[in-house]
Amino acid sequence: DSGVTQTPKHLITATGQRVTLRCSPRSGDLSVYWYQQSLDQGLQFLIQYYNGEERAKGNILERFSAQQFPDLHSELNLSSLELGDSALYFCASSSSADLYGYTFGSGTRLTVV
Amino acid sequence: QQQVKQSPQSLIVQKGGIPIINCAYENTAFDYFPWYQQFPGKGPALLIAIRPDVSEKKEGRFTISFNKSAKQFSLHIMDSQPGDSATYFCAAHQTGANNLFFGTGTRLTVIP
């Protein structure tokens, strides 16, 4: 157990729908990162939050959004889902003392049908 | 645009062999180069990392070689074991940026 908890582990939904992925970072970690992993593109950075504030944005679609709550858990919202959004979504966290030491959760496998 | 280029895509070695995975980059602002190991159904886990001021780092059977002038770094796994079978990702962190740029991964299979 890495200490980063992601729920749900699996999600199957239809095109056009909206889903929410949840991440609880490791205790004490203020930074949360979201990554998308697909077969042909590896791990793609989506967005980072630090202590509730957005810090960096990567290749995140406008249909996707995220937030980090006061208790530091984060949610990634994916809307108007398309078949191509099917992927593994990972959350990672890091502490202020070791910003580069990312700890990943086990991921949420999203299948859009 | 892939910031970190990784090869090969897949690799099969016999137990005891020394698989080598290579990565290359262009951005000279990268200041930290970690390697992650991922088993099926799990998230990537930090394996070993190096900063550009050293040319080699060893941790157990895992060694990173770093060539700053060539902008290349590689992972060597000594005396590889079937339990090392996993996907390996190299990554790079840019000074001032807030994310890691990952390579596309190498699926390693170690045959008993």
PDB file of C-alpha atoms in Angstrom:
ATOM      1  CA  ASP A   1       0.000   0.000   0.000  1.00  0.00           C
ATOM      2  CA  SER A   2       1.592   3.239  -1.192  1.00  0.00           C
ATOM      3  CA  GLY A   3      -0.522   5.436   1.068  1.00  0.00           C
ATOM      4  CA  VAL A   4      -2.256   7.114  -1.863  1.00  0.00           C
ATOM      5  CA  THR A   5      -5.833   5.884  -2.185  1.00  0.00           C
ATOM      6  CA  GLN A   6      -7.809   6.073  -5.385  1.00  0.00           C
ATOM      7  CA  THR A   7     -11.452   5.193  -5.841  1.00  0.00           C
ATOM      8  CA  PRO A   8     -13.091   3.579  -7.632  1.00  0.00           C
ATOM      9  CA  LYS A   9     -10.651   1.006  -9.001  1.00  0.00           C
ATOM     10  CA  HIS A  10     -12.760   0.367 -12.076  1.00  0.00           C
ATOM     11  CA  LEU A  11     -15.423   2.402 -13.810  1.00  0.00           C
ATOM     12  CA  ILE A  12     -17.467   1.564 -16.885  1.00  0.00           C
ATOM     13  CA  THR A  13     -19.670   4.263 -18.323  1.00  0.00           C
ATOM     14  CA  ALA A  14     -21.309   5.298 -21.562  1.00  0.00           C
ATOM     15  CA  THR A  15     -20.240   8.005 -23.969  1.00  0.00           C
ATOM     16  CA  GLY A  16     -21.536  11.437 -23.058  1.00  0.00           C
ATOM     17  CA  GLN A  17     -21.636  10.684 -19.359  1.00  0.00           C
ATOM     18  CA  ARG A  18     -19.785  12.369 -16.490  1.00  0.00           C
ATOM     19  CA  VAL A  19     -17.677  10.649 -13.839  1.00  0.00           C
ATOM     20  CA  THR A  20     -15.708  11.686 -10.776  1.00  0.00           C
ATOM     21  CA  LEU A  21     -12.466  10.041  -9.720  1.00  0.00           C
ATOM     22  CA  ARG A  22     -11.282  10.468  -6.165  1.00  0.00           C
ATOM     23  CA  CYS A  23      -7.809  10.569  -4.655  1.00  0.00           C
ATOM     24  CA  SER A  24      -6.647  10.736  -1.058  1.00  0.00           C
ATOM     25  CA  PRO A  25      -2.968  11.682  -0.869  1.00  0.00           C
ATOM     26  CA  ARG A  26      -0.404  10.196   1.489  1.00  0.00           C
ATOM     27  CA  SER A  27      -0.702  11.618   4.982  1.00  0.00           C
ATOM     28  CA  GLY A  28       1.068  14.977   5.148  1.00  0.00           C
ATOM     29  CA  ASP A  29       1.495  15.406   1.399  1.00  0.00           C
ATOM     30  CA  LEU A  30       0.184  18.733   0.144  1.00  0.00           C
ATOM     31  CA  SER A  31       0.709  18.202  -3.583  1.00  0.00           C
ATOM     32  CA  VAL A  32      -1.555  16.062  -5.731  1.00  0.00           C
ATOM     33  CA  TYR A  33      -0.900  15.253  -9.377  1.00  0.00           C
ATOM     34  CA  TRP A  34      -3.209  13.598 -11.889  1.00  0.00           C
ATOM     35  CA  TYR A  35      -1.865  11.528 -14.771  1.00  0.00           C
ATOM     36  CA  GLN A  36      -3.550   9.691 -17.625  1.00  0.00           C
ATOM     37  CA  GLN A  37      -1.990   6.451 -18.829  1.00  0.00           C
ATOM     38  CA  SER A  38      -2.982   5.045 -22.181  1.00  0.00           C
ATOM     39  CA  LEU A  39      -1.337   2.234 -24.118  1.00  0.00           C
ATOM     40  CA  ASP A  40       0.196   4.377 -26.816  1.00  0.00           C
ATOM     41  CA  GLN A  41       1.034   7.529 -24.897  1.00  0.00           C
ATOM     42  CA  GLY A  42       2.483   6.449 -21.600  1.00  0.00           C
ATOM     43  CA  LEU A  43       1.911   8.680 -18.596  1.00  0.00           C
ATOM     44  CA  GLN A  44       0.575  12.094 -19.497  1.00  0.00           C
ATOM     45  CA  PHE A  45       0.466  14.847 -16.889  1.00  0.00           C
ATOM     46  CA  LEU A  46      -2.960  16.408 -16.474  1.00  0.00           C
ATOM     47  CA  ILE A  47      -2.922  18.786 -13.529  1.00  0.00           C
ATOM     48  CA  GLN A  48      -1.338  19.538 -10.151  1.00  0.00           C
ATOM     49  CA  TYR A  49      -2.776  20.989  -6.963  1.00  0.00           C
ATOM     50  CA  TYR A  50      -0.857  22.206  -3.952  1.00  0.00           C
ATOM     51  CA  ASN A  51      -2.703  22.785  -0.687  1.00  0.00           C
ATOM     52  CA  GLY A  52      -5.959  23.476  -2.465  1.00  0.00           C
ATOM     53  CA  GLU A  53      -4.617  25.659  -5.260  1.00  0.00           C
ATOM     54  CA  GLU A  54      -4.001  24.738  -8.876  1.00  0.00           C
ATOM     55  CA  ARG A  55      -0.261  24.874  -9.544  1.00  0.00           C
ATOM     56  CA  ALA A  56       0.286  23.458 -13.010  1.00  0.00           C
ATOM     57  CA  LYS A  57      -1.688  22.281 -15.989  1.00  0.00           C
ATOM     58  CA  GLY A  58      -0.625  19.785 -18.568  1.00  0.00           C
ATOM     59  CA  ASN A  59      -2.521  18.191 -21.416  1.00  0.00           C
ATOM     60  CA  ILE A  60      -5.880  18.384 -19.704  1.00  0.00           C
ATOM     61  CA  LEU A  61      -8.935  18.664 -21.916  1.00  0.00           C
ATOM     62  CA  GLU A  62     -11.499  21.387 -21.293  1.00  0.00           C
ATOM     63  CA  ARG A  63     -14.038  18.628 -20.599  1.00  0.00           C
ATOM     64  CA  PHE A  64     -11.920  17.621 -17.599  1.00  0.00           C
ATOM     65  CA  SER A  65     -11.585  19.522 -14.356  1.00  0.00           C
ATOM     66  CA  ALA A  66     -10.165  18.895 -10.928  1.00  0.00           C
ATOM     67  CA  GLN A  67     -10.109  20.339  -7.462  1.00  0.00           C
ATOM     68  CA  GLN A  68      -8.430  19.764  -4.132  1.00  0.00           C
ATOM     69  CA  PHE A  69     -10.474  20.094  -0.982  1.00  0.00           C
ATOM     70  CA  PRO A  70      -9.486  21.460   2.462  1.00  0.00           C
ATOM     71  CA  ASP A  71      -8.844  17.923   3.717  1.00  0.00           C
ATOM     72  CA  LEU A  72      -6.395  17.625   0.766  1.00  0.00           C
ATOM     73  CA  HIS A  73      -8.262  14.920  -1.098  1.00  0.00           C
ATOM     74  CA  SER A  74      -8.692  15.629  -4.778  1.00  0.00           C
ATOM     75  CA  GLU A  75     -11.292  14.836  -7.388  1.00  0.00           C
ATOM     76  CA  LEU A  76     -10.922  14.637 -11.143  1.00  0.00           C
ATOM     77  CA  ASN A  77     -14.133  15.271 -13.045  1.00  0.00           C
ATOM     78  CA  LEU A  78     -14.456  13.962 -16.582  1.00  0.00           C
ATOM     79  CA  SER A  79     -17.497  15.028 -18.589  1.00  0.00           C
ATOM     80  CA  SER A  80     -18.971  14.441 -22.058  1.00  0.00           C
ATOM     81  CA  LEU A  81     -16.972  11.260 -22.125  1.00  0.00           C
ATOM     82  CA  GLU A  82     -15.681   9.870 -25.397  1.00  0.00           C
ATOM     83  CA  LEU A  83     -14.375   6.422 -26.269  1.00  0.00           C
ATOM     84  CA  GLY A  84     -10.863   7.854 -26.406  1.00  0.00           C
ATOM     85  CA  ASP A  85     -11.033   8.839 -22.744  1.00  0.00           C
ATOM     86  CA  SER A  86     -10.757   5.181 -21.797  1.00  0.00           C
ATOM     87  CA  ALA A  87      -7.510   4.908 -19.869  1.00  0.00           C
ATOM     88  CA  LEU A  88      -5.922   4.420 -16.484  1.00  0.00           C
ATOM     89  CA  TYR A  89      -6.010   7.558 -14.377  1.00  0.00           C
ATOM     90  CA  PHE A  90      -3.374   7.860 -11.689  1.00  0.00           C
ATOM     91  CA  CYS A  91      -3.094  10.205  -8.797  1.00  0.00           C
ATOM     92  CA  ALA A  92       0.254  10.888  -7.148  1.00  0.00           C
ATOM     93  CA  SER A  93       1.225  12.951  -4.141  1.00  0.00           C
ATOM     94  CA  SER A  94       4.413  14.501  -2.828  1.00  0.00           C
ATOM     95  CA  SER A  95       5.464  16.358   0.277  1.00  0.00           C
ATOM     96  CA  SER A  96       7.010  19.796   0.661  1.00  0.00           C
ATOM     97  CA  ALA A  97      10.193  18.154   1.918  1.00  0.00           C
ATOM     98  CA  ASP A  98      10.531  15.976  -1.183  1.00  0.00           C
ATOM     99  CA  LEU A  99       8.717  17.624  -4.041  1.00  0.00           C
ATOM    100  CA  TYR A 100      10.205  15.264  -6.578  1.00  0.00           C
ATOM    101  CA  GLY A 101       9.391  12.056  -4.710  1.00  0.00           C
ATOM    102  CA  TYR A 102       6.046  11.182  -6.231  1.00  0.00           C
ATOM    103  CA  THR A 103       4.007   8.389  -4.646  1.00  0.00           C
ATOM    104  CA  PHE A 104       1.391   6.952  -6.966  1.00  0.00           C
ATOM    105  CA  GLY A 105      -1.916   5.346  -6.170  1.00  0.00           C
ATOM    106  CA  SER A 106      -3.083   2.151  -7.871  1.00  0.00           C
ATOM    107  CA  GLY A 107      -5.162   4.025 -10.390  1.00  0.00           C
ATOM    108  CA  THR A 108      -8.719   4.063 -11.679  1.00  0.00           C
ATOM    109  CA  ARG A 109      -9.375   2.145 -14.878  1.00  0.00           C
ATOM    110  CA  LEU A 110     -12.008   4.015 -16.866  1.00  0.00           C
ATOM    111  CA  THR A 111     -13.754   2.275 -19.726  1.00  0.00           C
ATOM    112  CA  VAL A 112     -16.093   4.316 -21.897  1.00  0.00           C
ATOM    113  CA  VAL A 113     -18.462   2.208 -23.997  1.00  0.00           C
TER     114      VAL A 113
ATOM    115  CA  GLN B   1       5.760  16.194 -28.206  1.00  0.00           C
ATOM    116  CA  GLN B   2       7.529  13.602 -26.082  1.00  0.00           C
ATOM    117  CA  GLN B   3       9.972  15.399 -23.766  1.00  0.00           C
ATOM    118  CA  VAL B   4      11.712  12.177 -22.757  1.00  0.00           C
ATOM    119  CA  LYS B   5      12.321   9.501 -25.374  1.00  0.00           C
ATOM    120  CA  GLN B   6      12.625   5.937 -24.076  1.00  0.00           C
ATOM    121  CA  SER B   7      13.763   2.736 -25.749  1.00  0.00           C
ATOM    122  CA  PRO B   8      13.263  -0.104 -26.277  1.00  0.00           C
ATOM    123  CA  GLN B   9       9.500  -0.500 -26.011  1.00  0.00           C
ATOM    124  CA  SER B  10       9.908  -4.064 -24.815  1.00  0.00           C
ATOM    125  CA  LEU B  11      12.771  -6.272 -23.705  1.00  0.00           C
ATOM    126  CA  ILE B  12      13.119  -9.974 -22.984  1.00  0.00           C
ATOM    127  CA  VAL B  13      16.150 -11.321 -21.132  1.00  0.00           C
ATOM    128  CA  GLN B  14      17.160 -14.550 -19.479  1.00  0.00           C
ATOM    129  CA  LYS B  15      17.461 -14.711 -15.713  1.00  0.00           C
ATOM    130  CA  GLY B  16      20.865 -13.350 -14.708  1.00  0.00           C
ATOM    131  CA  GLY B  17      21.115 -11.123 -17.757  1.00  0.00           C
ATOM    132  CA  ILE B  18      21.630  -7.359 -17.646  1.00  0.00           C
ATOM    133  CA  PRO B  19      18.774  -5.501 -19.338  1.00  0.00           C
ATOM    134  CA  ILE B  20      19.544  -1.917 -20.298  1.00  0.00           C
ATOM    135  CA  ILE B  21      16.863   0.710 -20.865  1.00  0.00           C
ATOM    136  CA  ASN B  22      17.797   4.010 -22.465  1.00  0.00           C
ATOM    137  CA  CYS B  23      16.319   7.484 -22.286  1.00  0.00           C
ATOM    138  CA  ALA B  24      17.175  10.743 -24.004  1.00  0.00           C
ATOM    139  CA  TYR B  25      16.065  14.327 -23.537  1.00  0.00           C
ATOM    140  CA  GLU B  26      16.634  17.762 -25.045  1.00  0.00           C
ATOM    141  CA  ASN B  27      15.613  20.148 -22.299  1.00  0.00           C
ATOM    142  CA  THR B  28      18.731  21.259 -20.398  1.00  0.00           C
ATOM    143  CA  ALA B  29      16.540  22.640 -17.605  1.00  0.00           C
ATOM    144  CA  PHE B  30      15.790  19.120 -16.400  1.00  0.00           C
ATOM    145  CA  ASP B  31      17.389  18.666 -12.984  1.00  0.00           C
ATOM    146  CA  TYR B  32      16.206  15.323 -11.664  1.00  0.00           C
ATOM    147  CA  PHE B  33      15.890  11.983 -13.412  1.00  0.00           C
ATOM    148  CA  PRO B  34      13.944   9.215 -11.661  1.00  0.00           C
ATOM    149  CA  TRP B  35      13.084   5.724 -12.797  1.00  0.00           C
ATOM    150  CA  TYR B  36       9.768   4.161 -11.903  1.00  0.00           C
ATOM    151  CA  GLN B  37       8.792   0.490 -11.841  1.00  0.00           C
ATOM    152  CA  GLN B  38       5.206  -0.544 -12.486  1.00  0.00           C
ATOM    153  CA  PHE B  39       3.693  -3.979 -11.946  1.00  0.00           C
ATOM    154  CA  PRO B  40       0.366  -4.917 -13.550  1.00  0.00           C
ATOM    155  CA  GLY B  41      -2.562  -3.449 -11.673  1.00  0.00           C
ATOM    156  CA  LYS B  42      -0.361  -1.145  -9.633  1.00  0.00           C
ATOM    157  CA  GLY B  43       0.771   2.440  -9.873  1.00  0.00           C
ATOM    158  CA  PRO B  44       4.354   3.336 -10.764  1.00  0.00           C
ATOM    159  CA  ALA B  45       6.748   3.186  -7.814  1.00  0.00           C
ATOM    160  CA  LEU B  46       9.976   5.154  -7.517  1.00  0.00           C
ATOM    161  CA  LEU B  47      12.935   2.828  -8.060  1.00  0.00           C
ATOM    162  CA  ILE B  48      16.021   5.014  -8.221  1.00  0.00           C
ATOM    163  CA  ALA B  49      16.845   8.585  -9.190  1.00  0.00           C
ATOM    164  CA  ILE B  50      19.838  10.701 -10.167  1.00  0.00           C
ATOM    165  CA  ARG B  51      20.726  14.353 -10.458  1.00  0.00           C
ATOM    166  CA  PRO B  52      22.833  15.648 -13.365  1.00  0.00           C
ATOM    167  CA  ASP B  53      25.876  16.399 -11.231  1.00  0.00           C
ATOM    168  CA  VAL B  54      26.766  12.693 -10.943  1.00  0.00           C
ATOM    169  CA  SER B  55      27.452  10.174 -13.702  1.00  0.00           C
ATOM    170  CA  GLU B  56      26.351   7.000 -11.966  1.00  0.00           C
ATOM    171  CA  LYS B  57      24.207   5.881  -9.077  1.00  0.00           C
ATOM    172  CA  LYS B  58      23.768   2.360  -7.742  1.00  0.00           C
ATOM    173  CA  GLU B  59      21.090   0.996  -5.468  1.00  0.00           C
ATOM    174  CA  GLY B  60      21.276  -2.737  -5.022  1.00  0.00           C
ATOM    175  CA  ARG B  61      21.048  -4.383  -8.446  1.00  0.00           C
ATOM    176  CA  PHE B  62      19.857  -1.190 -10.138  1.00  0.00           C
ATOM    177  CA  THR B  63      22.258   1.338 -11.663  1.00  0.00           C
ATOM    178  CA  ILE B  64      21.600   4.607 -13.439  1.00  0.00           C
ATOM    179  CA  SER B  65      24.252   5.852 -15.845  1.00  0.00           C
ATOM    180  CA  PHE B  66      24.001   9.521 -16.761  1.00  0.00           C
ATOM    181  CA  ASN B  67      25.707  11.288 -19.673  1.00  0.00           C
ATOM    182  CA  LYS B  68      25.047  14.989 -19.339  1.00  0.00           C
ATOM    183  CA  SER B  69      26.794  16.041 -22.546  1.00  0.00           C
ATOM    184  CA  ALA B  70      24.844  13.507 -24.607  1.00  0.00           C
ATOM    185  CA  LYS B  71      21.616  14.227 -22.687  1.00  0.00           C
ATOM    186  CA  GLN B  72      21.105  10.530 -22.158  1.00  0.00           C
ATOM    187  CA  PHE B  73      20.598   8.281 -19.162  1.00  0.00           C
ATOM    188  CA  SER B  74      20.049   4.583 -18.784  1.00  0.00           C
ATOM    189  CA  LEU B  75      18.942   1.963 -16.283  1.00  0.00           C
ATOM    190  CA  HIS B  76      20.898  -1.264 -15.875  1.00  0.00           C
ATOM    191  CA  ILE B  77      19.540  -4.187 -13.879  1.00  0.00           C
ATOM    192  CA  MET B  78      22.262  -6.542 -12.697  1.00  0.00           C
ATOM    193  CA  ASP B  79      21.572 -10.257 -12.245  1.00  0.00           C
ATOM    194  CA  SER B  80      17.973  -9.791 -13.392  1.00  0.00           C
ATOM    195  CA  GLN B  81      15.305 -11.992 -11.819  1.00  0.00           C
ATOM    196  CA  PRO B  82      11.821 -13.039 -12.958  1.00  0.00           C
ATOM    197  CA  GLY B  83      10.452 -10.791 -10.203  1.00  0.00           C
ATOM    198  CA  ASP B  84      11.938  -7.797 -12.059  1.00  0.00           C
ATOM    199  CA  SER B  85       9.440  -8.369 -14.872  1.00  0.00           C
ATOM    200  CA  ALA B  86       7.535  -5.088 -14.988  1.00  0.00           C
ATOM    201  CA  THR B  87       7.190  -1.894 -16.980  1.00  0.00           C
ATOM    202  CA  TYR B  88       9.917   0.665 -16.369  1.00  0.00           C
ATOM    203  CA  PHE B  89       9.495   4.382 -16.939  1.00  0.00           C
ATOM    204  CA  CYS B  90      12.196   7.001 -17.021  1.00  0.00           C
ATOM    205  CA  ALA B  91      11.207  10.536 -16.162  1.00  0.00           C
ATOM    206  CA  ALA B  92      12.612  14.027 -15.894  1.00  0.00           C
ATOM    207  CA  HIS B  93      11.752  16.995 -13.737  1.00  0.00           C
ATOM    208  CA  GLN B  94      12.301  20.556 -14.883  1.00  0.00           C
ATOM    209  CA  THR B  95      13.495  23.237 -12.531  1.00  0.00           C
ATOM    210  CA  GLY B  96      10.545  25.431 -11.705  1.00  0.00           C
ATOM    211  CA  ALA B  97       7.999  23.117 -13.286  1.00  0.00           C
ATOM    212  CA  ASN B  98       5.481  21.239 -11.230  1.00  0.00           C
ATOM    213  CA  ASN B  99       5.351  17.868 -12.901  1.00  0.00           C
ATOM    214  CA  LEU B 100       7.396  14.938 -14.097  1.00  0.00           C
ATOM    215  CA  PHE B 101       7.732  14.220 -17.807  1.00  0.00           C
ATOM    216  CA  PHE B 102       7.629  10.474 -18.384  1.00  0.00           C
ATOM    217  CA  GLY B 103       9.028   8.292 -21.119  1.00  0.00           C
ATOM    218  CA  THR B 104       6.667   5.893 -22.872  1.00  0.00           C
ATOM    219  CA  GLY B 105       7.798   2.892 -20.835  1.00  0.00           C
ATOM    220  CA  THR B 106       9.666  -0.362 -21.416  1.00  0.00           C
ATOM    221  CA  ARG B 107       8.014  -3.682 -20.727  1.00  0.00           C
ATOM    222  CA  LEU B 108      10.688  -6.001 -19.332  1.00  0.00           C
ATOM    223  CA  THR B 109      10.248  -9.768 -19.207  1.00  0.00           C
ATOM    224  CA  VAL B 110      12.842 -11.871 -17.404  1.00  0.00           C
ATOM    225  CA  ILE B 111      12.624 -15.526 -18.388  1.00  0.00           C
ATOM    226  CA  PRO B 112      13.500 -18.076 -15.677  1.00  0.00           C
TER     227      PRO B 112
END
